[in-house]
Amino acid sequence: MITLYQSPTSIARALQIVLEDVGAEYISHRIDFTKSDQRSPEFLQINPKARVPALVTEQGILTETPAILVYLAQLFPQAGLIPLDDPFAFAKVQEFNAYIASTIHVAHAHRGRGYRWVEASDEAALAAMRNFVPTSVAAAFALVETDMLAGPFVMGDTYTICDPYLFTVAQWLELDGIDPASLPRVAAHRAMMLARPAVQRAIEKSLA
Ligand SMILES: N[C@@H](CCC(=O)N[C@@H](CS)C(=O)NCC(=O)O)C(=O)O
């Protein structure tokens, strides 16, 4: 049995959607950030990084969203969530997901987690980082809008692990001070994803 450690609206949502997409049996374990559960001694035993997601499997524990996305796609090959036989197409999937992990997610984190990069007491530096988020995240999403989102799914006609990942970070647009109307293709993708039953189930289970 797989256990997903997640927090609602966090990046772990991408994995919860994939678990629902593939019809996996799994336990959803909620980590409450308002109670700092991610820093509890129990959770640090599971993920010393003090972050979600963490996926507990029979073989051991996995962290880092892009790695777990590929793991689940390989574990459930019948779902066809990655192009297993096409190295170039698979690299394009990885390229997209690496951009989310290394650029979009990191830019977003500058809004509320600036203390990862400067002293928590440096209010001016924290404010400068926070104030730049609408600019940096908008610039990153502009590339997704114009160059990276083939449509209707990220990779074109085929649904892949890129789609729940994009959906999850696109849910943060308003928080990051960006009007989704300024990104019509990303907004259409977000609406399409939200209408999927697997996404609805993932959201409901994450809140339980
Ligand atoms: N590189 C990690 C980042 C995970 C991450 O930053 N998760 C956030 C939620 S979106 C978190 O757990 N934050 C809790 C904290 O910073 O205390 C991944 O891609 O999985």
JSON list of C-alpha atoms and ligand atoms in Angstrom, two decimals:
[
{"chain": "A", "resi": 1, "resn": "MET", "atom": "CA", "xyz": [0.00, 0.00, 0.00]},
{"chain": "A", "resi": 2, "resn": "ILE", "atom": "CA", "xyz": [1.20, 3.49, -0.90]},
{"chain": "A", "resi": 3, "resn": "THR", "atom": "CA", "xyz": [0.87, 6.45, 1.47]},
{"chain": "A", "resi": 4, "resn": "LEU", "atom": "CA", "xyz": [0.92, 10.00, 0.16]},
{"chain": "A", "resi": 5, "resn": "TYR", "atom": "CA", "xyz": [1.84, 12.69, 2.65]},
{"chain": "A", "resi": 6, "resn": "GLN", "atom": "CA", "xyz": [0.18, 15.81, 1.31]},
{"chain": "A", "resi": 7, "resn": "SER", "atom": "CA", "xyz": [-1.22, 19.18, 2.17]},
{"chain": "A", "resi": 8, "resn": "PRO", "atom": "CA", "xyz": [-4.24, 20.54, 0.27]},
{"chain": "A", "resi": 9, "resn": "THR", "atom": "CA", "xyz": [-3.34, 23.09, -2.46]},
{"chain": "A", "resi": 10, "resn": "SER", "atom": "CA", "xyz": [0.35, 22.20, -2.11]},
{"chain": "A", "resi": 11, "resn": "ILE", "atom": "CA", "xyz": [2.42, 20.74, -4.93]},
{"chain": "A", "resi": 12, "resn": "ALA", "atom": "CA", "xyz": [1.48, 17.28, -3.59]},
{"chain": "A", "resi": 13, "resn": "ARG", "atom": "CA", "xyz": [-1.88, 17.77, -5.31]},
{"chain": "A", "resi": 14, "resn": "ALA", "atom": "CA", "xyz": [-0.25, 16.83, -8.62]},
{"chain": "A", "resi": 15, "resn": "LEU", "atom": "CA", "xyz": [0.56, 13.39, -7.22]},
{"chain": "A", "resi": 16, "resn": "GLN", "atom": "CA", "xyz": [-2.84, 12.94, -5.65]},
{"chain": "A", "resi": 17, "resn": "ILE", "atom": "CA", "xyz": [-4.40, 13.61, -9.07]},
{"chain": "A", "resi": 18, "resn": "VAL", "atom": "CA", "xyz": [-2.14, 11.01, -10.70]},
{"chain": "A", "resi": 19, "resn": "LEU", "atom": "CA", "xyz": [-2.98, 8.47, -7.97]},
{"chain": "A", "resi": 20, "resn": "GLU", "atom": "CA", "xyz": [-6.64, 9.05, -8.80]},
{"chain": "A", "resi": 21, "resn": "ASP", "atom": "CA", "xyz": [-5.97, 8.98, -12.55]},
{"chain": "A", "resi": 22, "resn": "VAL", "atom": "CA", "xyz": [-4.39, 5.53, -12.35]},
{"chain": "A", "resi": 23, "resn": "GLY", "atom": "CA", "xyz": [-6.92, 4.17, -9.85]},
{"chain": "A", "resi": 24, "resn": "ALA", "atom": "CA", "xyz": [-4.26, 3.37, -7.25]},
{"chain": "A", "resi": 25, "resn": "GLU", "atom": "CA", "xyz": [-5.14, 2.17, -3.79]},
{"chain": "A", "resi": 26, "resn": "TYR", "atom": "CA", "xyz": [-3.44, 4.58, -1.43]},
{"chain": "A", "resi": 27, "resn": "ILE", "atom": "CA", "xyz": [-3.68, 6.32, 1.90]},
{"chain": "A", "resi": 28, "resn": "SER", "atom": "CA", "xyz": [-3.86, 10.09, 1.88]},
{"chain": "A", "resi": 29, "resn": "HIS", "atom": "CA", "xyz": [-2.19, 11.50, 4.97]},
{"chain": "A", "resi": 30, "resn": "ARG", "atom": "CA", "xyz": [-2.79, 15.19, 5.51]},
{"chain": "A", "resi": 31, "resn": "ILE", "atom": "CA", "xyz": [0.01, 17.38, 6.81]},
{"chain": "A", "resi": 32, "resn": "ASP", "atom": "CA", "xyz": [-1.38, 20.55, 8.37]},
{"chain": "A", "resi": 33, "resn": "PHE", "atom": "CA", "xyz": [0.94, 23.50, 7.67]},
{"chain": "A", "resi": 34, "resn": "THR", "atom": "CA", "xyz": [-1.04, 25.72, 10.09]},
{"chain": "A", "resi": 35, "resn": "LYS", "atom": "CA", "xyz": [0.09, 23.36, 12.86]},
{"chain": "A", "resi": 36, "resn": "SER", "atom": "CA", "xyz": [3.63, 23.04, 11.40]},
{"chain": "A", "resi": 37, "resn": "ASP", "atom": "CA", "xyz": [3.05, 19.30, 11.02]},
{"chain": "A", "resi": 38, "resn": "GLN", "atom": "CA", "xyz": [5.79, 19.26, 8.38]},
{"chain": "A", "resi": 39, "resn": "ARG", "atom": "CA", "xyz": [8.32, 20.01, 11.12]},
{"chain": "A", "resi": 40, "resn": "SER", "atom": "CA", "xyz": [6.99, 17.45, 13.61]},
{"chain": "A", "resi": 41, "resn": "PRO", "atom": "CA", "xyz": [9.48, 14.77, 14.73]},
{"chain": "A", "resi": 42, "resn": "GLU", "atom": "CA", "xyz": [7.18, 12.09, 13.27]},
{"chain": "A", "resi": 43, "resn": "PHE", "atom": "CA", "xyz": [7.12, 13.65, 9.81]},
{"chain": "A", "resi": 44, "resn": "LEU", "atom": "CA", "xyz": [10.83, 14.49, 9.85]},
{"chain": "A", "resi": 45, "resn": "GLN", "atom": "CA", "xyz": [11.44, 10.74, 10.19]},
{"chain": "A", "resi": 46, "resn": "ILE", "atom": "CA", "xyz": [9.61, 10.36, 6.87]},
{"chain": "A", "resi": 47, "resn": "ASN", "atom": "CA", "xyz": [10.98, 13.43, 5.10]},
{"chain": "A", "resi": 48, "resn": "PRO", "atom": "CA", "xyz": [13.89, 15.24, 6.77]},
{"chain": "A", "resi": 49, "resn": "LYS", "atom": "CA", "xyz": [13.39, 18.02, 4.18]},
{"chain": "A", "resi": 50, "resn": "ALA", "atom": "CA", "xyz": [10.21, 19.00, 6.10]},
{"chain": "A", "resi": 51, "resn": "ARG", "atom": "CA", "xyz": [8.24, 19.31, 2.88]},
{"chain": "A", "resi": 52, "resn": "VAL", "atom": "CA", "xyz": [5.39, 17.58, 1.13]},
{"chain": "A", "resi": 53, "resn": "PRO", "atom": "CA", "xyz": [5.01, 15.48, -0.89]},
{"chain": "A", "resi": 54, "resn": "ALA", "atom": "CA", "xyz": [6.48, 12.30, 0.49]},
{"chain": "A", "resi": 55, "resn": "LEU", "atom": "CA", "xyz": [5.41, 8.95, -0.85]},
{"chain": "A", "resi": 56, "resn": "VAL", "atom": "CA", "xyz": [5.87, 5.89, 1.33]},
{"chain": "A", "resi": 57, "resn": "THR", "atom": "CA", "xyz": [6.14, 2.74, -0.77]},
{"chain": "A", "resi": 58, "resn": "GLU", "atom": "CA", "xyz": [6.97, -0.88, 0.01]},
{"chain": "A", "resi": 59, "resn": "GLN", "atom": "CA", "xyz": [10.49, -0.23, -1.30]},
{"chain": "A", "resi": 60, "resn": "GLY", "atom": "CA", "xyz": [11.09, 2.95, 0.67]},
{"chain": "A", "resi": 61, "resn": "ILE", "atom": "CA", "xyz": [10.29, 6.64, 0.75]},
{"chain": "A", "resi": 62, "resn": "LEU", "atom": "CA", "xyz": [10.31, 8.97, -2.22]},
{"chain": "A", "resi": 63, "resn": "THR", "atom": "CA", "xyz": [10.35, 12.77, -2.24]},
{"chain": "A", "resi": 64, "resn": "GLU", "atom": "CA", "xyz": [10.50, 15.42, -5.01]},
{"chain": "A", "resi": 65, "resn": "THR", "atom": "CA", "xyz": [7.43, 15.80, -7.16]},
{"chain": "A", "resi": 66, "resn": "PRO", "atom": "CA", "xyz": [8.97, 15.26, -10.62]},
{"chain": "A", "resi": 67, "resn": "ALA", "atom": "CA", "xyz": [10.61, 12.01, -9.48]},
{"chain": "A", "resi": 68, "resn": "ILE", "atom": "CA", "xyz": [7.38, 10.71, -7.97]},
{"chain": "A", "resi": 69, "resn": "LEU", "atom": "CA", "xyz": [5.37, 11.67, -11.04]},
{"chain": "A", "resi": 70, "resn": "VAL", "atom": "CA", "xyz": [7.62, 9.49, -13.20]},
{"chain": "A", "resi": 71, "resn": "TYR", "atom": "CA", "xyz": [7.62, 6.71, -10.60]},
{"chain": "A", "resi": 72, "resn": "LEU", "atom": "CA", "xyz": [3.82, 6.54, -10.60]},
{"chain": "A", "resi": 73, "resn": "ALA", "atom": "CA", "xyz": [3.66, 6.69, -14.39]},
{"chain": "A", "resi": 74, "resn": "GLN", "atom": "CA", "xyz": [6.09, 3.75, -14.57]},
{"chain": "A", "resi": 75, "resn": "LEU", "atom": "CA", "xyz": [4.31, 1.84, -11.81]},
{"chain": "A", "resi": 76, "resn": "PHE", "atom": "CA", "xyz": [1.01, 2.09, -13.68]},
{"chain": "A", "resi": 77, "resn": "PRO", "atom": "CA", "xyz": [2.12, 1.86, -17.33]},
{"chain": "A", "resi": 78, "resn": "GLN", "atom": "CA", "xyz": [-1.38, 0.94, -18.49]},
{"chain": "A", "resi": 79, "resn": "ALA", "atom": "CA", "xyz": [-2.45, 4.53, -17.73]},
{"chain": "A", "resi": 80, "resn": "GLY", "atom": "CA", "xyz": [-0.12, 5.81, -20.48]},
{"chain": "A", "resi": 81, "resn": "LEU", "atom": "CA", "xyz": [0.97, 8.90, -18.55]},
{"chain": "A", "resi": 82, "resn": "ILE", "atom": "CA", "xyz": [4.47, 9.07, -20.08]},
{"chain": "A", "resi": 83, "resn": "PRO", "atom": "CA", "xyz": [5.75, 8.11, -23.54]},
{"chain": "A", "resi": 84, "resn": "LEU", "atom": "CA", "xyz": [7.66, 5.02, -22.39]},
{"chain": "A", "resi": 85, "resn": "ASP", "atom": "CA", "xyz": [9.00, 4.02, -25.82]},
{"chain": "A", "resi": 86, "resn": "ASP", "atom": "CA", "xyz": [9.96, 7.42, -27.20]},
{"chain": "A", "resi": 87, "resn": "PRO", "atom": "CA", "xyz": [13.11, 8.91, -25.61]},
{"chain": "A", "resi": 88, "resn": "PHE", "atom": "CA", "xyz": [12.63, 12.33, -27.20]},
{"chain": "A", "resi": 89, "resn": "ALA", "atom": "CA", "xyz": [8.97, 12.63, -26.22]},
{"chain": "A", "resi": 90, "resn": "PHE", "atom": "CA", "xyz": [9.82, 11.50, -22.68]},
{"chain": "A", "resi": 91, "resn": "ALA", "atom": "CA", "xyz": [12.58, 14.11, -22.52]},
{"chain": "A", "resi": 92, "resn": "LYS", "atom": "CA", "xyz": [10.03, 16.77, -23.51]},
{"chain": "A", "resi": 93, "resn": "VAL", "atom": "CA", "xyz": [7.87, 15.67, -20.56]},
{"chain": "A", "resi": 94, "resn": "GLN", "atom": "CA", "xyz": [10.88, 15.91, -18.26]},
{"chain": "A", "resi": 95, "resn": "GLU", "atom": "CA", "xyz": [11.83, 19.28, -19.75]},
{"chain": "A", "resi": 96, "resn": "PHE", "atom": "CA", "xyz": [8.40, 20.70, -18.94]},
{"chain": "A", "resi": 97, "resn": "ASN", "atom": "CA", "xyz": [8.32, 19.27, -15.43]},
{"chain": "A", "resi": 98, "resn": "ALA", "atom": "CA", "xyz": [11.85, 20.45, -14.68]},
{"chain": "A", "resi": 99, "resn": "TYR", "atom": "CA", "xyz": [10.77, 23.97, -15.60]},
{"chain": "A", "resi": 100, "resn": "ILE", "atom": "CA", "xyz": [7.88, 23.81, -13.15]},
{"chain": "A", "resi": 101, "resn": "ALA", "atom": "CA", "xyz": [10.07, 22.43, -10.36]},
{"chain": "A", "resi": 102, "resn": "SER", "atom": "CA", "xyz": [13.09, 24.66, -10.85]},
{"chain": "A", "resi": 103, "resn": "THR", "atom": "CA", "xyz": [11.52, 27.91, -12.03]},
{"chain": "A", "resi": 104, "resn": "ILE", "atom": "CA", "xyz": [7.77, 28.26, -11.44]},
{"chain": "A", "resi": 105, "resn": "HIS", "atom": "CA", "xyz": [7.60, 26.55, -8.04]},
{"chain": "A", "resi": 106, "resn": "VAL", "atom": "CA", "xyz": [10.74, 28.30, -6.80]},
{"chain": "A", "resi": 107, "resn": "ALA", "atom": "CA", "xyz": [9.54, 31.73, -7.99]},
{"chain": "A", "resi": 108, "resn": "HIS", "atom": "CA", "xyz": [6.19, 31.11, -6.24]},
{"chain": "A", "resi": 109, "resn": "ALA", "atom": "CA", "xyz": [7.95, 30.18, -2.99]},
{"chain": "A", "resi": 110, "resn": "HIS", "atom": "CA", "xyz": [9.50, 33.65, -2.84]},
{"chain": "A", "resi": 111, "resn": "ARG", "atom": "CA", "xyz": [6.06, 34.97, -1.78]},
{"chain": "A", "resi": 112, "resn": "GLY", "atom": "CA", "xyz": [5.71, 33.11, 1.51]},
{"chain": "A", "resi": 113, "resn": "ARG", "atom": "CA", "xyz": [8.95, 31.23, 2.06]},
{"chain": "A", "resi": 114, "resn": "GLY", "atom": "CA", "xyz": [11.57, 33.90, 1.42]},
{"chain": "A", "resi": 115, "resn": "TYR", "atom": "CA", "xyz": [13.32, 32.87, 4.64]},
{"chain": "A", "resi": 116, "resn": "ARG", "atom": "CA", "xyz": [14.73, 29.95, 2.69]},
{"chain": "A", "resi": 117, "resn": "TRP", "atom": "CA", "xyz": [17.09, 32.36, 0.94]},
{"chain": "A", "resi": 118, "resn": "VAL", "atom": "CA", "xyz": [17.65, 35.28, 3.35]},
{"chain": "A", "resi": 119, "resn": "GLU", "atom": "CA", "xyz": [17.63, 35.76, 7.12]},
{"chain": "A", "resi": 120, "resn": "ALA", "atom": "CA", "xyz": [14.09, 35.54, 8.49]},
{"chain": "A", "resi": 121, "resn": "SER", "atom": "CA", "xyz": [14.76, 38.81, 10.33]},
{"chain": "A", "resi": 122, "resn": "ASP", "atom": "CA", "xyz": [15.60, 40.69, 7.10]},
{"chain": "A", "resi": 123, "resn": "GLU", "atom": "CA", "xyz": [12.18, 42.22, 6.50]},
{"chain": "A", "resi": 124, "resn": "ALA", "atom": "CA", "xyz": [13.34, 44.40, 3.62]},
{"chain": "A", "resi": 125, "resn": "ALA", "atom": "CA", "xyz": [14.80, 41.46, 1.69]},
{"chain": "A", "resi": 126, "resn": "LEU", "atom": "CA", "xyz": [11.71, 39.35, 2.35]},
{"chain": "A", "resi": 127, "resn": "ALA", "atom": "CA", "xyz": [9.45, 42.16, 1.14]},
{"chain": "A", "resi": 128, "resn": "ALA", "atom": "CA", "xyz": [11.56, 42.68, -1.98]},
{"chain": "A", "resi": 129, "resn": "MET", "atom": "CA", "xyz": [11.27, 38.98, -2.82]},
{"chain": "A", "resi": 130, "resn": "ARG", "atom": "CA", "xyz": [7.54, 38.93, -2.13]},
{"chain": "A", "resi": 131, "resn": "ASN", "atom": "CA", "xyz": [6.94, 42.06, -4.21]},
{"chain": "A", "resi": 132, "resn": "PHE", "atom": "CA", "xyz": [8.72, 40.59, -7.22]},
{"chain": "A", "resi": 133, "resn": "VAL", "atom": "CA", "xyz": [6.60, 37.41, -7.32]},
{"chain": "A", "resi": 134, "resn": "PRO", "atom": "CA", "xyz": [3.85, 38.80, -9.60]},
{"chain": "A", "resi": 135, "resn": "THR", "atom": "CA", "xyz": [6.59, 39.73, -12.09]},
{"chain": "A", "resi": 136, "resn": "SER", "atom": "CA", "xyz": [8.72, 36.58, -11.92]},
{"chain": "A", "resi": 137, "resn": "VAL", "atom": "CA", "xyz": [5.83, 34.10, -11.86]},
{"chain": "A", "resi": 138, "resn": "ALA", "atom": "CA", "xyz": [4.03, 35.97, -14.65]},
{"chain": "A", "resi": 139, "resn": "ALA", "atom": "CA", "xyz": [7.17, 35.85, -16.81]},
{"chain": "A", "resi": 140, "resn": "ALA", "atom": "CA", "xyz": [7.51, 32.10, -16.24]},
{"chain": "A", "resi": 141, "resn": "PHE", "atom": "CA", "xyz": [3.85, 31.47, -17.04]},
{"chain": "A", "resi": 142, "resn": "ALA", "atom": "CA", "xyz": [4.05, 33.68, -20.14]},
{"chain": "A", "resi": 143, "resn": "LEU", "atom": "CA", "xyz": [6.49, 31.15, -21.60]},
{"chain": "A", "resi": 144, "resn": "VAL", "atom": "CA", "xyz": [4.13, 28.30, -20.74]},
{"chain": "A", "resi": 145, "resn": "GLU", "atom": "CA", "xyz": [1.30, 30.22, -22.39]},
{"chain": "A", "resi": 146, "resn": "THR", "atom": "CA", "xyz": [3.12, 31.02, -25.61]},
{"chain": "A", "resi": 147, "resn": "ASP", "atom": "CA", "xyz": [5.68, 28.25, -26.09]},
{"chain": "A", "resi": 148, "resn": "MET", "atom": "CA", "xyz": [5.23, 25.25, -23.84]},
{"chain": "A", "resi": 149, "resn": "LEU", "atom": "CA", "xyz": [1.54, 24.36, -23.56]},
{"chain": "A", "resi": 150, "resn": "ALA", "atom": "CA", "xyz": [0.71, 22.64, -26.85]},
{"chain": "A", "resi": 151, "resn": "GLY", "atom": "CA", "xyz": [-3.00, 22.29, -26.09]},
{"chain": "A", "resi": 152, "resn": "PRO", "atom": "CA", "xyz": [-5.39, 21.03, -25.18]},
{"chain": "A", "resi": 153, "resn": "PHE", "atom": "CA", "xyz": [-3.02, 19.07, -22.93]},
{"chain": "A", "resi": 154, "resn": "VAL", "atom": "CA", "xyz": [0.54, 20.19, -22.22]},
{"chain": "A", "resi": 155, "resn": "MET", "atom": "CA", "xyz": [1.99, 17.70, -24.70]},
{"chain": "A", "resi": 156, "resn": "GLY", "atom": "CA", "xyz": [-0.82, 18.09, -27.22]},
{"chain": "A", "resi": 157, "resn": "ASP", "atom": "CA", "xyz": [-3.56, 15.54, -27.65]},
{"chain": "A", "resi": 158, "resn": "THR", "atom": "CA", "xyz": [-2.21, 13.15, -25.01]},
{"chain": "A", "resi": 159, "resn": "TYR", "atom": "CA", "xyz": [-2.73, 13.57, -21.28]},
{"chain": "A", "resi": 160, "resn": "THR", "atom": "CA", "xyz": [0.56, 13.10, -19.38]},
{"chain": "A", "resi": 161, "resn": "ILE", "atom": "CA", "xyz": [2.01, 13.72, -15.92]},
{"chain": "A", "resi": 162, "resn": "CYS", "atom": "CA", "xyz": [2.68, 17.31, -17.04]},
{"chain": "A", "resi": 163, "resn": "ASP", "atom": "CA", "xyz": [-1.03, 18.12, -16.86]},
{"chain": "A", "resi": 164, "resn": "PRO", "atom": "CA", "xyz": [-1.69, 17.61, -13.14]},
{"chain": "A", "resi": 165, "resn": "TYR", "atom": "CA", "xyz": [1.63, 19.32, -12.42]},
{"chain": "A", "resi": 166, "resn": "LEU", "atom": "CA", "xyz": [0.71, 22.42, -14.46]},
{"chain": "A", "resi": 167, "resn": "PHE", "atom": "CA", "xyz": [-2.80, 22.44, -12.99]},
{"chain": "A", "resi": 168, "resn": "THR", "atom": "CA", "xyz": [-1.41, 22.43, -9.46]},
{"chain": "A", "resi": 169, "resn": "VAL", "atom": "CA", "xyz": [0.88, 25.42, -9.91]},
{"chain": "A", "resi": 170, "resn": "ALA", "atom": "CA", "xyz": [-1.73, 27.26, -12.00]},
{"chain": "A", "resi": 171, "resn": "GLN", "atom": "CA", "xyz": [-4.03, 27.08, -8.96]},
{"chain": "A", "resi": 172, "resn": "TRP", "atom": "CA", "xyz": [-1.66, 29.51, -7.25]},
{"chain": "A", "resi": 173, "resn": "LEU", "atom": "CA", "xyz": [-1.92, 32.28, -9.89]},
{"chain": "A", "resi": 174, "resn": "GLU", "atom": "CA", "xyz": [-4.32, 34.52, -7.98]},
{"chain": "A", "resi": 175, "resn": "LEU", "atom": "CA", "xyz": [-2.28, 34.09, -4.78]},
{"chain": "A", "resi": 176, "resn": "ASP", "atom": "CA", "xyz": [0.76, 35.22, -6.73]},
{"chain": "A", "resi": 177, "resn": "GLY", "atom": "CA", "xyz": [-1.03, 38.36, -7.91]},
{"chain": "A", "resi": 178, "resn": "ILE", "atom": "CA", "xyz": [-1.67, 37.22, -11.47]},
{"chain": "A", "resi": 179, "resn": "ASP", "atom": "CA", "xyz": [-5.02, 37.48, -13.25]},
{"chain": "A", "resi": 180, "resn": "PRO", "atom": "CA", "xyz": [-5.62, 34.12, -15.00]},
{"chain": "A", "resi": 181, "resn": "ALA", "atom": "CA", "xyz": [-7.42, 36.05, -17.76]},
{"chain": "A", "resi": 182, "resn": "SER", "atom": "CA", "xyz": [-3.98, 37.33, -18.82]},
{"chain": "A", "resi": 183, "resn": "LEU", "atom": "CA", "xyz": [-3.06, 33.69, -19.59]},
{"chain": "A", "resi": 184, "resn": "PRO", "atom": "CA", "xyz": [-6.08, 32.42, -21.57]},
{"chain": "A", "resi": 185, "resn": "ARG", "atom": "CA", "xyz": [-4.54, 29.10, -22.65]},
{"chain": "A", "resi": 186, "resn": "VAL", "atom": "CA", "xyz": [-3.30, 28.29, -19.14]},
{"chain": "A", "resi": 187, "resn": "ALA", "atom": "CA", "xyz": [-6.71, 29.32, -17.77]},
{"chain": "A", "resi": 188, "resn": "ALA", "atom": "CA", "xyz": [-8.49, 27.03, -20.25]},
{"chain": "A", "resi": 189, "resn": "HIS", "atom": "CA", "xyz": [-6.21, 24.15, -19.27]},
{"chain": "A", "resi": 190, "resn": "ARG", "atom": "CA", "xyz": [-6.93, 24.81, -15.59]},
{"chain": "A", "resi": 191, "resn": "ALA", "atom": "CA", "xyz": [-10.70, 24.81, -16.19]},
{"chain": "A", "resi": 192, "resn": "MET", "atom": "CA", "xyz": [-10.48, 21.61, -18.24]},
{"chain": "A", "resi": 193, "resn": "MET", "atom": "CA", "xyz": [-8.49, 19.90, -15.51]},
{"chain": "A", "resi": 194, "resn": "LEU", "atom": "CA", "xyz": [-10.83, 21.04, -12.75]},
{"chain": "A", "resi": 195, "resn": "ALA", "atom": "CA", "xyz": [-13.73, 19.41, -14.60]},
{"chain": "A", "resi": 196, "resn": "ARG", "atom": "CA", "xyz": [-12.06, 15.98, -14.55]},
{"chain": "A", "resi": 197, "resn": "PRO", "atom": "CA", "xyz": [-13.57, 13.55, -12.02]},
{"chain": "A", "resi": 198, "resn": "ALA", "atom": "CA", "xyz": [-10.08, 12.40, -10.92]},
{"chain": "A", "resi": 199, "resn": "VAL", "atom": "CA", "xyz": [-9.16, 15.97, -10.06]},
{"chain": "A", "resi": 200, "resn": "GLN", "atom": "CA", "xyz": [-12.36, 16.42, -8.07]},
{"chain": "A", "resi": 201, "resn": "ARG", "atom": "CA", "xyz": [-11.68, 13.20, -6.16]},
{"chain": "A", "resi": 202, "resn": "ALA", "atom": "CA", "xyz": [-8.09, 14.26, -5.47]},
{"chain": "A", "resi": 203, "resn": "ILE", "atom": "CA", "xyz": [-9.24, 17.61, -4.07]},
{"chain": "A", "resi": 204, "resn": "GLU", "atom": "CA", "xyz": [-11.91, 16.00, -1.87]},
{"chain": "A", "resi": 205, "resn": "LYS", "atom": "CA", "xyz": [-9.53, 13.36, -0.50]},
{"chain": "A", "resi": 206, "resn": "SER", "atom": "CA", "xyz": [-6.80, 15.91, 0.19]},
{"chain": "A", "resi": 207, "resn": "LEU", "atom": "CA", "xyz": [-9.20, 17.78, 2.47]},
{"chain": "A", "resi": 208, "resn": "ALA", "atom": "CA", "xyz": [-10.23, 14.72, 4.48]},
{"chain": "B", "resi": 1, "resn": "LIG", "atom": "N1", "xyz": [11.26, 20.28, -4.53]},
{"chain": "B", "resi": 1, "resn": "LIG", "atom": "C1", "xyz": [10.10, 19.81, -3.79]},
{"chain": "B", "resi": 1, "resn": "LIG", "atom": "C2", "xyz": [9.44, 21.00, -3.15]},
{"chain": "B", "resi": 1, "resn": "LIG", "atom": "C3", "xyz": [8.37, 20.61, -2.16]},
{"chain": "B", "resi": 1, "resn": "LIG", "atom": "C4", "xyz": [7.80, 21.84, -1.46]},
{"chain": "B", "resi": 1, "resn": "LIG", "atom": "O1", "xyz": [8.40, 22.92, -1.44]},
{"chain": "B", "resi": 1, "resn": "LIG", "atom": "N2", "xyz": [6.63, 21.64, -0.84]},
{"chain": "B", "resi": 1, "resn": "LIG", "atom": "C5", "xyz": [6.03, 22.71, -0.09]},
{"chain": "B", "resi": 1, "resn": "LIG", "atom": "C6", "xyz": [4.53, 22.78, -0.39]},
{"chain": "B", "resi": 1, "resn": "LIG", "atom": "S1", "xyz": [4.16, 23.31, -2.04]},
{"chain": "B", "resi": 1, "resn": "LIG", "atom": "C7", "xyz": [6.19, 22.47, 1.39]},
{"chain": "B", "resi": 1, "resn": "LIG", "atom": "O2", "xyz": [6.13, 21.34, 1.83]},
{"chain": "B", "resi": 1, "resn": "LIG", "atom": "N3", "xyz": [6.34, 23.54, 2.18]},
{"chain": "B", "resi": 1, "resn": "LIG", "atom": "C8", "xyz": [6.41, 23.44, 3.60]},
{"chain": "B", "resi": 1, "resn": "LIG", "atom": "C9", "xyz": [7.45, 24.35, 4.19]},
{"chain": "B", "resi": 1, "resn": "LIG", "atom": "O3", "xyz": [8.18, 24.99, 3.42]},
{"chain": "B", "resi": 1, "resn": "LIG", "atom": "O4", "xyz": [7.51, 24.42, 5.40]},
{"chain": "B", "resi": 1, "resn": "LIG", "atom": "C10", "xyz": [9.15, 19.10, -4.74]},
{"chain": "B", "resi": 1, "resn": "LIG", "atom": "O5", "xyz": [9.12, 19.40, -5.93]},
{"chain": "B", "resi": 1, "resn": "LIG", "atom": "O6", "xyz": [8.45, 18.17, -4.30]}
]
